[in-house]
Coordinates of C-alpha atoms in Angstrom, one line a residue:
M1 CA -12.9 10.3 29.5
K2 CA -13.1 10.8 33.7
N3 CA -12.4 7.2 34.3
N4 CA -9.6 6.6 31.3
E5 CA -12.0 4.8 29.0
T6 CA -10.5 1.8 27.0
M7 CA -11.6 -0.1 23.9
M8 CA -10.4 -2.9 22.7
Q9 CA -10.4 -4.3 19.0
Y10 CA -11.5 -8.0 20.3
F11 CA -10.8 -10.2 17.2
H12 CA -7.5 -10.0 14.4
W13 CA -8.0 -11.3 10.7
Y14 CA -7.3 -14.9 11.4
Y15 CA -9.4 -15.2 14.6
G16 CA -10.0 -19.0 14.7
N17 CA -7.2 -20.7 12.7
K18 CA -6.8 -23.2 15.4
I19 CA -9.5 -26.2 15.8
S20 CA -9.4 -25.1 19.7
D21 CA -10.6 -21.5 19.5
P22 CA -13.9 -21.1 20.7
D23 CA -16.5 -19.0 19.0
L24 CA -15.8 -15.1 19.8
W25 CA -19.1 -14.5 20.7
V26 CA -18.7 -17.1 23.2
R27 CA -14.9 -16.2 24.5
V28 CA -16.8 -12.7 24.4
G29 CA -18.8 -13.6 27.5
D30 CA -16.4 -15.5 29.3
E31 CA -13.6 -12.8 29.1
A32 CA -16.1 -9.9 30.0
E33 CA -15.3 -10.1 33.8
N34 CA -11.9 -10.1 32.9
L35 CA -11.4 -7.8 30.6
S36 CA -13.5 -5.6 32.8
K37 CA -11.1 -5.8 35.9
M38 CA -7.9 -5.2 33.3
G39 CA -9.3 -1.7 32.7
V40 CA -11.0 -2.4 29.1
T41 CA -14.8 -0.2 29.3
A42 CA -15.5 -1.1 25.4
L43 CA -15.0 -4.1 23.1
W44 CA -15.0 -3.1 19.2
L45 CA -16.5 -6.3 17.9
P46 CA -16.0 -7.5 14.1
P47 CA -18.8 -7.4 11.8
A48 CA -21.6 -9.7 13.3
F49 CA -23.5 -10.0 9.8
K50 CA -24.3 -12.7 7.6
A51 CA -21.2 -12.2 4.2
D52 CA -21.0 -13.8 1.4
S53 CA -17.6 -16.3 1.6
F54 CA -18.1 -19.6 2.8
N55 CA -16.0 -22.7 2.4
P56 CA -17.4 -25.7 4.0
G57 CA -14.1 -27.7 3.4
G58 CA -12.3 -25.8 5.7
N59 CA -10.6 -27.3 8.8
T60 CA -10.8 -24.4 11.0
I61 CA -13.6 -21.5 11.4
N62 CA -11.0 -18.7 10.1
E63 CA -10.8 -21.2 7.0
Q64 CA -14.5 -21.9 6.4
Y65 CA -15.7 -18.3 7.1
S66 CA -15.0 -14.8 6.2
V67 CA -14.1 -12.4 8.9
G68 CA -17.1 -10.3 7.4
Y69 CA -16.2 -7.4 5.4
D70 CA -17.7 -9.1 2.0
L71 CA -20.9 -7.7 3.4
Y72 CA -24.4 -9.9 1.9
D73 CA -26.9 -9.0 4.5
L74 CA -27.3 -6.6 7.5
Y75 CA -30.1 -7.9 8.9
D76 CA -28.7 -12.0 9.2
L77 CA -26.4 -11.3 12.8
G78 CA -26.4 -15.4 12.1
E79 CA -30.2 -16.4 12.1
F80 CA -31.4 -17.7 8.3
N81 CA -29.7 -20.2 6.1
Q82 CA -28.0 -17.7 3.6
K83 CA -24.7 -18.3 1.5
G84 CA -24.4 -21.7 2.7
A85 CA -24.8 -21.4 6.7
I86 CA -26.9 -19.8 9.3
R87 CA -24.2 -19.0 11.7
T88 CA -21.2 -15.9 11.0
K89 CA -17.7 -16.6 11.6
Y90 CA -18.4 -15.3 14.8
G91 CA -21.2 -17.7 16.1
T92 CA -24.9 -17.2 16.2
K93 CA -27.3 -14.0 16.3
D94 CA -28.3 -15.9 19.9
Q95 CA -24.5 -16.1 21.3
Y96 CA -24.1 -12.6 19.7
I97 CA -26.9 -10.6 21.7
T98 CA -25.8 -12.9 25.3
A99 CA -22.3 -11.6 24.6
I100 CA -23.4 -8.1 24.0
Q101 CA -25.6 -8.7 27.5
K102 CA -22.7 -10.1 29.4
A103 CA -20.3 -7.4 28.3
H104 CA -23.1 -4.5 29.6
T105 CA -23.1 -6.3 33.1
H106 CA -19.5 -5.9 33.9
G107 CA -19.6 -2.3 32.5
I108 CA -18.4 -2.5 29.2
D109 CA -20.0 -1.0 26.0
I110 CA -20.3 -3.2 22.5
Y111 CA -19.2 -1.4 19.4
A112 CA -20.4 -3.0 16.0
D113 CA -18.3 -2.9 12.8
V114 CA -20.5 -1.6 10.1
I115 CA -19.7 -1.7 6.6
F116 CA -21.8 0.4 4.2
N117 CA -19.7 1.1 1.3
H118 CA -20.4 -2.1 -0.5
K119 CA -22.0 -5.4 -0.4
A120 CA -21.1 -8.6 -1.7
G121 CA -22.7 -11.8 -3.1
A122 CA -26.2 -10.7 -4.7
D123 CA -28.0 -13.0 -5.3
D124 CA -28.7 -12.3 -9.2
T125 CA -27.5 -10.0 -12.8
E126 CA -29.3 -7.2 -13.9
W127 CA -28.5 -4.8 -17.5
V128 CA -26.8 -1.8 -16.8
D129 CA -25.6 0.7 -19.1
A130 CA -21.7 0.6 -17.5
S131 CA -18.3 2.4 -18.3
R132 CA -15.3 1.1 -17.6
V133 CA -13.0 3.3 -16.3
A134 CA -9.0 3.0 -15.3
E135 CA -7.8 1.5 -12.0
H136 CA -5.4 4.3 -11.1
D137 CA -7.4 7.4 -12.5
R138 CA -11.3 6.6 -12.0
N139 CA -12.3 9.5 -13.5
F140 CA -11.0 8.4 -16.9
V141 CA -12.8 6.4 -19.3
I142 CA -11.6 3.5 -21.0
E143 CA -14.8 1.9 -22.8
D144 CA -18.2 4.0 -22.7
E145 CA -21.4 2.8 -23.5
L146 CA -21.2 -0.7 -22.4
W147 CA -24.3 -2.9 -21.6
I148 CA -23.3 -5.3 -18.8
E149 CA -24.3 -8.1 -16.4
A150 CA -24.2 -6.9 -12.9
W151 CA -24.7 -8.6 -9.9
T152 CA -26.7 -6.2 -8.3
Q153 CA -29.9 -8.1 -7.1
F154 CA -29.8 -8.7 -3.7
K155 CA -33.3 -10.6 -2.7
F156 CA -32.6 -12.1 0.9
E157 CA -34.6 -15.4 -0.1
G158 CA -33.1 -17.2 2.9
R159 CA -34.3 -14.7 5.2
A160 CA -38.2 -14.3 3.7
E161 CA -38.7 -10.6 4.3
A162 CA -37.8 -11.1 8.2
Y163 CA -37.0 -7.6 9.7
S164 CA -37.3 -5.8 6.2
D165 CA -38.9 -6.2 3.2
F166 CA -36.7 -3.7 1.2
K167 CA -34.6 -5.5 -2.0
W168 CA -31.4 -4.0 -3.2
C169 CA -31.4 -3.4 -7.0
Y170 CA -28.8 -1.5 -9.7
R171 CA -30.8 1.8 -8.4
H172 CA -29.2 1.6 -5.6
F173 CA -25.5 1.0 -6.7
D174 CA -23.0 3.4 -8.4
G175 CA -20.2 1.1 -10.1
V176 CA -19.2 -2.8 -9.8
D177 CA -16.0 -5.0 -10.1
W178 CA -17.1 -7.5 -12.8
A179 CA -19.5 -8.0 -15.8
A180 CA -20.8 -11.2 -15.8
N181 CA -21.7 -11.2 -20.1
L182 CA -17.8 -10.6 -20.6
D183 CA -15.6 -13.0 -21.4
P184 CA -13.3 -13.8 -18.4
Q185 CA -10.5 -11.8 -20.2
H186 CA -12.8 -8.3 -20.2
A187 CA -14.9 -9.0 -17.5
K188 CA -12.8 -8.0 -14.3
G189 CA -12.8 -4.2 -13.9
I190 CA -14.1 -0.8 -12.7
F191 CA -17.5 -0.2 -14.5
K192 CA -19.1 3.0 -13.4
F193 CA -22.9 2.5 -14.2
N194 CA -24.6 5.8 -16.7
R195 CA -27.8 6.8 -15.8
I196 CA -29.7 9.9 -15.1
G197 CA -28.2 11.4 -11.6
K198 CA -25.5 8.5 -11.7
D199 CA -21.8 9.3 -11.0
W200 CA -19.5 8.6 -8.5
E201 CA -19.7 10.4 -5.4
K202 CA -17.7 13.3 -5.1
L203 CA -16.7 14.3 -1.8
V204 CA -14.8 11.5 -1.3
S205 CA -11.2 10.5 -0.4
G206 CA -8.9 11.7 -3.7
E207 CA -7.1 9.0 -4.6
Y208 CA -6.8 7.8 -7.8
G209 CA -8.7 10.6 -9.1
N210 CA -11.8 9.8 -6.8
Y211 CA -11.8 7.4 -4.9
D212 CA -15.5 6.0 -4.2
Y213 CA -15.1 2.8 -6.1
L214 CA -13.1 0.5 -3.8
M215 CA -14.9 -3.1 -4.2
F216 CA -17.6 -5.3 -4.8
S217 CA -21.1 -3.5 -5.6
D218 CA -20.5 -0.1 -4.4
I219 CA -23.0 1.4 -2.9
D220 CA -24.7 4.9 -4.3
M221 CA -24.9 7.1 -0.8
N222 CA -27.0 9.9 -3.4
G223 CA -29.5 8.2 -3.4
P224 CA -32.5 8.9 -1.0
E225 CA -34.1 5.4 -0.8
V226 CA -30.5 4.0 0.2
R227 CA -30.5 6.6 2.7
T228 CA -34.0 6.1 4.1
E229 CA -33.3 1.9 4.2
L230 CA -29.6 2.3 6.1
A231 CA -31.5 5.1 8.4
R232 CA -34.3 2.3 9.4
W233 CA -31.7 -0.4 9.5
A234 CA -29.6 1.4 12.4
K235 CA -32.9 2.2 14.0
W236 CA -34.0 -1.8 14.0
F237 CA -29.8 -3.0 14.9
L238 CA -29.9 -0.5 17.9
K239 CA -33.2 -1.6 19.2
F240 CA -32.6 -5.3 18.4
T241 CA -29.1 -5.7 19.9
G242 CA -28.6 -2.5 22.4
V243 CA -25.1 -1.6 21.0
N244 CA -23.8 1.5 22.4
G245 CA -21.9 2.7 19.2
F246 CA -20.0 1.6 15.9
R247 CA -17.1 1.3 14.0
L248 CA -17.5 3.0 10.2
D249 CA -15.7 0.9 7.7
A250 CA -14.0 2.6 4.9
V251 CA -15.4 6.5 5.6
K252 CA -13.1 7.6 3.1
H253 CA -15.0 6.5 0.0
I254 CA -18.0 7.1 1.3
Q255 CA -19.9 10.3 0.4
F256 CA -18.7 12.6 3.4
S257 CA -22.7 14.5 3.7
F258 CA -23.7 10.6 4.5
F259 CA -22.5 9.9 7.9
R260 CA -23.1 13.7 9.1
D261 CA -26.5 13.4 8.6
W262 CA -26.7 9.6 9.5
I263 CA -25.2 9.8 13.2
R264 CA -27.2 13.1 13.2
F265 CA -30.9 11.2 12.9
L266 CA -29.6 8.7 15.0
K267 CA -28.3 10.6 18.0
K268 CA -31.5 12.9 18.2
E269 CA -32.9 9.0 19.9
Y270 CA -29.6 7.9 21.0
P271 CA -27.6 10.7 22.3
D272 CA -24.6 8.9 24.2
L273 CA -24.0 6.4 20.6
F274 CA -19.9 6.3 20.0
F275 CA -18.9 6.8 16.1
V276 CA -15.4 5.8 15.3
G277 CA -14.6 6.2 11.6
E278 CA -11.8 4.2 9.1
Y279 CA -10.0 6.7 7.4
W280 CA -6.6 5.4 7.1
S281 CA -4.6 7.9 5.7
Y282 CA -0.8 8.4 7.0
D283 CA -1.4 12.4 6.3
V284 CA -3.0 13.8 9.3
N285 CA -4.6 16.7 7.1
N286 CA -6.5 14.5 5.2
L287 CA -8.3 13.4 8.3
K288 CA -8.7 17.0 9.5
F289 CA -10.4 17.7 6.4
Y290 CA -12.7 14.9 6.5
I291 CA -13.8 16.0 10.1
E292 CA -14.4 19.7 9.4
N293 CA -16.0 18.5 6.4
T294 CA -18.4 16.1 8.8
A295 CA -19.2 18.5 11.3
E296 CA -16.9 16.8 13.7
C297 CA -19.6 14.3 13.9
M298 CA -17.3 11.1 14.9
S299 CA -13.6 9.9 15.9
L300 CA -11.5 8.6 13.3
F301 CA -8.3 6.2 13.9
D302 CA -4.8 7.8 14.4
A303 CA -3.5 6.3 11.8
P304 CA -0.4 8.9 11.2
L305 CA 0.4 8.2 15.0
Q306 CA 0.3 4.3 14.1
N307 CA 2.8 5.8 11.3
N308 CA 5.0 7.2 13.1
F309 CA 5.1 3.9 16.1
Y310 CA 5.8 1.8 12.6
N311 CA 9.0 4.2 11.8
A312 CA 10.0 4.3 15.4
S313 CA 10.5 0.3 15.4
R314 CA 11.7 0.1 11.8
T315 CA 14.7 2.7 12.8
P316 CA 17.7 1.2 14.2
W317 CA 18.7 1.4 17.6
G318 CA 18.5 5.5 18.7
G319 CA 18.5 6.4 15.2
Y320 CA 14.5 7.4 15.6
D321 CA 13.9 11.3 16.9
M322 CA 11.2 10.4 19.8
R323 CA 10.6 14.1 20.6
S324 CA 9.0 13.6 17.1
I325 CA 6.7 10.6 18.1
L326 CA 3.6 13.0 18.2
D327 CA 4.6 15.3 15.3
N328 CA 1.8 15.7 12.7
T329 CA -0.6 13.0 14.2
L330 CA -4.8 13.4 15.2
V331 CA -4.1 13.3 18.8
K332 CA -2.0 16.3 19.1
D333 CA -3.8 18.1 16.5
C334 CA -7.5 17.4 17.5
P335 CA -7.1 14.7 20.9
T336 CA -10.8 14.8 21.7
L337 CA -11.8 13.0 18.5
A338 CA -8.3 10.7 18.1
V339 CA -8.5 7.3 18.7
T340 CA -4.8 5.8 19.2
L341 CA -3.5 2.3 18.4
V342 CA -0.7 0.6 18.1
D343 CA -2.0 -1.5 15.4
N344 CA -4.8 -3.5 14.0
H345 CA -6.2 -6.3 11.6
D346 CA -5.3 -4.4 8.8
T347 CA -1.9 -3.8 9.8
Q348 CA -0.9 -7.4 10.8
P349 CA 1.6 -9.1 9.0
C350 CA 0.2 -10.7 6.0
Q351 CA -2.6 -8.1 5.1
A352 CA -2.6 -5.4 2.5
L353 CA -1.8 -3.1 4.5
E354 CA 0.5 -4.8 6.3
H355 CA 2.0 -1.8 8.6
W356 CA 3.1 -3.9 11.8
V357 CA 4.7 -2.5 14.9
D358 CA 7.7 -4.5 15.6
W359 CA 7.6 -6.1 18.9
W360 CA 10.8 -4.3 21.1
F361 CA 8.5 -1.1 20.7
K362 CA 5.3 -1.6 21.3
P363 CA 5.4 -1.7 25.0
L364 CA 6.9 2.1 24.2
A365 CA 4.0 2.5 22.0
Y366 CA 1.5 1.7 24.7
A367 CA 2.8 3.9 27.0
I368 CA 2.1 6.2 25.0
I369 CA -1.1 5.9 24.1
L370 CA -2.7 4.9 27.1
L371 CA -1.1 6.3 29.9
R372 CA -0.9 10.3 27.9
K373 CA -4.0 12.0 28.5
D374 CA -5.2 12.7 25.0
G375 CA -6.9 10.6 22.6
Y376 CA -8.8 7.2 23.4
P377 CA -6.6 4.6 22.9
S378 CA -7.6 1.0 21.1
V379 CA -6.0 -2.1 22.2
F380 CA -5.9 -4.9 19.6
Y381 CA -6.3 -8.2 19.9
P382 CA -3.1 -10.5 19.6
D383 CA -1.3 -8.1 21.7
L384 CA -2.7 -8.9 24.7
Y385 CA -3.8 -13.1 24.0
S386 CA -0.9 -13.5 21.1
A387 CA -2.1 -15.1 17.5
E388 CA -0.7 -17.7 15.3
Y389 CA -1.7 -18.2 12.0
E390 CA -0.1 -19.0 8.2
D391 CA -0.4 -16.5 4.9
K392 CA 1.2 -16.7 1.7
N393 CA 3.8 -19.6 3.0
L394 CA 4.4 -17.8 6.2
H395 CA 3.9 -19.0 9.4
I396 CA 3.2 -16.1 12.0
S397 CA 3.8 -15.9 15.5
L398 CA 1.8 -12.8 17.3
V399 CA 3.4 -12.5 20.7
V400 CA 1.5 -10.9 23.9
V401 CA 3.2 -7.5 24.3
P402 CA 5.3 -7.3 27.6
N403 CA 3.2 -6.0 30.4
I404 CA 0.8 -5.3 28.5
Q405 CA -1.9 -6.1 31.3
K406 CA 0.1 -3.7 33.7
L407 CA -0.1 -0.7 31.1
M408 CA -3.5 -1.3 31.2
L409 CA -3.8 -1.2 34.8
A410 CA -1.8 1.9 35.1
R411 CA -4.4 3.7 33.1
K412 CA -7.4 2.3 35.2
Q413 CA -5.5 3.2 38.3
F414 CA -2.5 5.5 37.9
A415 CA -3.0 8.2 34.9
Y416 CA -5.1 11.2 36.1
G417 CA -4.3 14.7 36.7
N418 CA -2.4 17.6 34.7
Q419 CA 0.5 16.4 32.6
Y420 CA 3.8 17.8 32.1
D421 CA 6.2 16.3 29.1
Y422 CA 9.3 16.2 29.5
F423 CA 10.7 15.5 25.6
D424 CA 14.1 17.4 26.1
D425 CA 16.0 14.2 24.9
R426 CA 16.2 12.9 21.7
N427 CA 15.7 9.1 22.6
A428 CA 14.4 9.4 26.1
I429 CA 11.3 11.0 26.6
G430 CA 8.9 11.5 29.9
W431 CA 5.9 12.8 31.2
I432 CA 3.9 13.6 34.9
R433 CA 0.6 12.8 35.7
E434 CA 0.1 14.6 38.9
G435 CA -3.3 13.0 40.1
D436 CA -6.4 13.9 41.4
A437 CA -8.2 13.8 44.6
E438 CA -11.0 11.7 42.7
H439 CA -8.7 8.3 42.1
I440 CA -6.4 7.4 45.6
G441 CA -3.2 6.8 44.5
S442 CA -3.4 8.3 41.5
G443 CA -0.6 10.0 40.1
M444 CA 2.6 8.8 37.8
G445 CA 6.1 9.4 36.2
V446 CA 6.5 7.8 32.6
L447 CA 10.1 7.4 31.2
L448 CA 10.7 5.3 28.0
T449 CA 13.4 5.2 26.0
N450 CA 14.6 3.6 22.0
G451 CA 17.9 3.8 22.8
P452 CA 20.4 3.6 25.7
E453 CA 19.4 3.1 29.6
A454 CA 18.9 7.4 30.8
T455 CA 17.9 9.1 34.0
K456 CA 15.8 12.0 33.6
W457 CA 14.5 14.4 36.8
M458 CA 11.3 15.3 36.1
K459 CA 8.8 17.7 38.8
I460 CA 6.1 15.4 40.4
G461 CA 5.1 18.6 42.8
E462 CA 6.2 19.4 45.9
K463 CA 3.0 17.9 47.9
Y464 CA 4.5 14.5 47.5
A465 CA 8.0 15.4 49.1
G466 CA 9.8 12.7 50.8
K467 CA 7.8 10.0 49.1
M468 CA 8.7 7.2 46.8
L469 CA 8.0 5.5 43.8
Y470 CA 8.7 2.1 42.4
D471 CA 8.6 0.6 38.7
F472 CA 4.9 -0.7 38.2
L473 CA 6.2 -2.6 35.2
G474 CA 9.2 -4.3 37.3
N475 CA 11.7 -3.2 34.7
S476 CA 14.1 -0.7 36.7
N477 CA 14.4 -2.0 40.4
G478 CA 14.6 -0.2 43.5
T479 CA 12.7 3.1 44.6
I480 CA 13.3 6.7 43.3
T481 CA 12.2 9.8 46.0
V482 CA 10.9 12.7 45.9
N483 CA 13.2 15.4 47.1
N484 CA 11.7 18.9 48.7
E485 CA 11.0 20.8 45.9
G486 CA 9.1 18.2 44.1
W487 CA 11.6 16.3 42.0
A488 CA 12.6 12.9 41.4
P489 CA 15.5 11.2 39.2
F490 CA 13.5 8.9 37.2
R491 CA 15.1 5.7 35.7
V492 CA 14.6 3.6 32.4
N493 CA 16.4 0.7 31.1
G494 CA 17.5 1.1 27.5
G495 CA 15.0 0.4 24.8
S496 CA 12.4 0.2 27.7
V497 CA 9.7 1.7 30.0
S498 CA 9.2 2.4 33.3
V499 CA 5.9 3.5 35.1
W500 CA 7.1 5.5 38.2
V501 CA 3.7 4.6 40.8
F502 CA 4.1 5.7 44.7
Q503 CA 5.2 3.0 46.9
D504 CA 2.2 3.6 49.2

């Protein structure tokens, strides 16, 4: 990454919780110039497609509309009257296209969030031969030879075959979680379809015996009609919107070979597309196994690193050994394919995968993902803008991460050149970036601690002898001077981070 690209997840689960919140697509366009100045080079936007959930009685956008992961129609970007509304939670089709164009004007790429694992909100049922399987062992059949009414017909009558005449039916799915013909006590469950060639996909996550099934109507990725339609849709979507890549949802539940082949197909015409998959596992070996079995076709979010941040932030003062903060992470083992993050919409408070990094540690975590040479960092919306919402009888206030904009600017301006690590203390760790000739004034020394204040001598280079540095974040007062051998006494306050850059 020659110019230190920085991604931003430009939404959170509860966006639109305030009546004053603007449509997200409008906000993207309004903020694009400012984001570019901060150093943001790409925005991961939420699902732009028509979803199933709509509650017209809600008082705010968040209460009315689905976040978008209960996908209904990939071709409806907020253009057709389907599922009770024309727009999506984030705006209309025209607003979406305008947002992309404005972002591009300011040099920002757009990554679309795509859900291929399942569909929701079917228009009608069909009779399907199925077996009820156990929740915690999807290979264990509880009840065989059941004929159920499954919600598997997707007709998209509101779209009236605009853009595509493809209709989905039971042939395109391999399981559902509801049998409409059974009494309510028995209608809920996991039902695997029985017919020639039908089974759970084999090369998926091994959790629960086989983790093909996640929710709603589970798409059968081994079906040739499905593979053809999703390839056709992608070509249409790329041409229609001009996006620069995809965030791929729930990849561990999808036959591993699908995305390998789908990405190869798209890159023949669009070689510069970026792809990042969500394989949420804290075991780095699971991520490495996926990478190996998909021919390194995509990046993955570094969930193990996020887990390290979480554990460090929840450990009593000074108790976590910071020398191990990068151990068993994707950014350490596969740095070119790691998208690093501190939090996301699934880990935020009140979500099923809640794993929120405590506020005091967030500046340290962001320094690690933004100012080191490896990984593609992703900044989370509430960490830059804050967020406030209510869920599960709790009032949640997420505050802006202190100095987050300065950390982003430090990445843009100073974080270049060779890196030398000083992970030689249990609490205080640091590293040097030497700078390079292409970025005037670049070079820095970063020191952070989860314990008491510290001073660490680090070598930034003889060529800087006599130069003075100051803390770009303003956490440490005064300046430090590089001695004749290229060393300087970098300082940091307790439980803090300092980013030392050249005064001139």
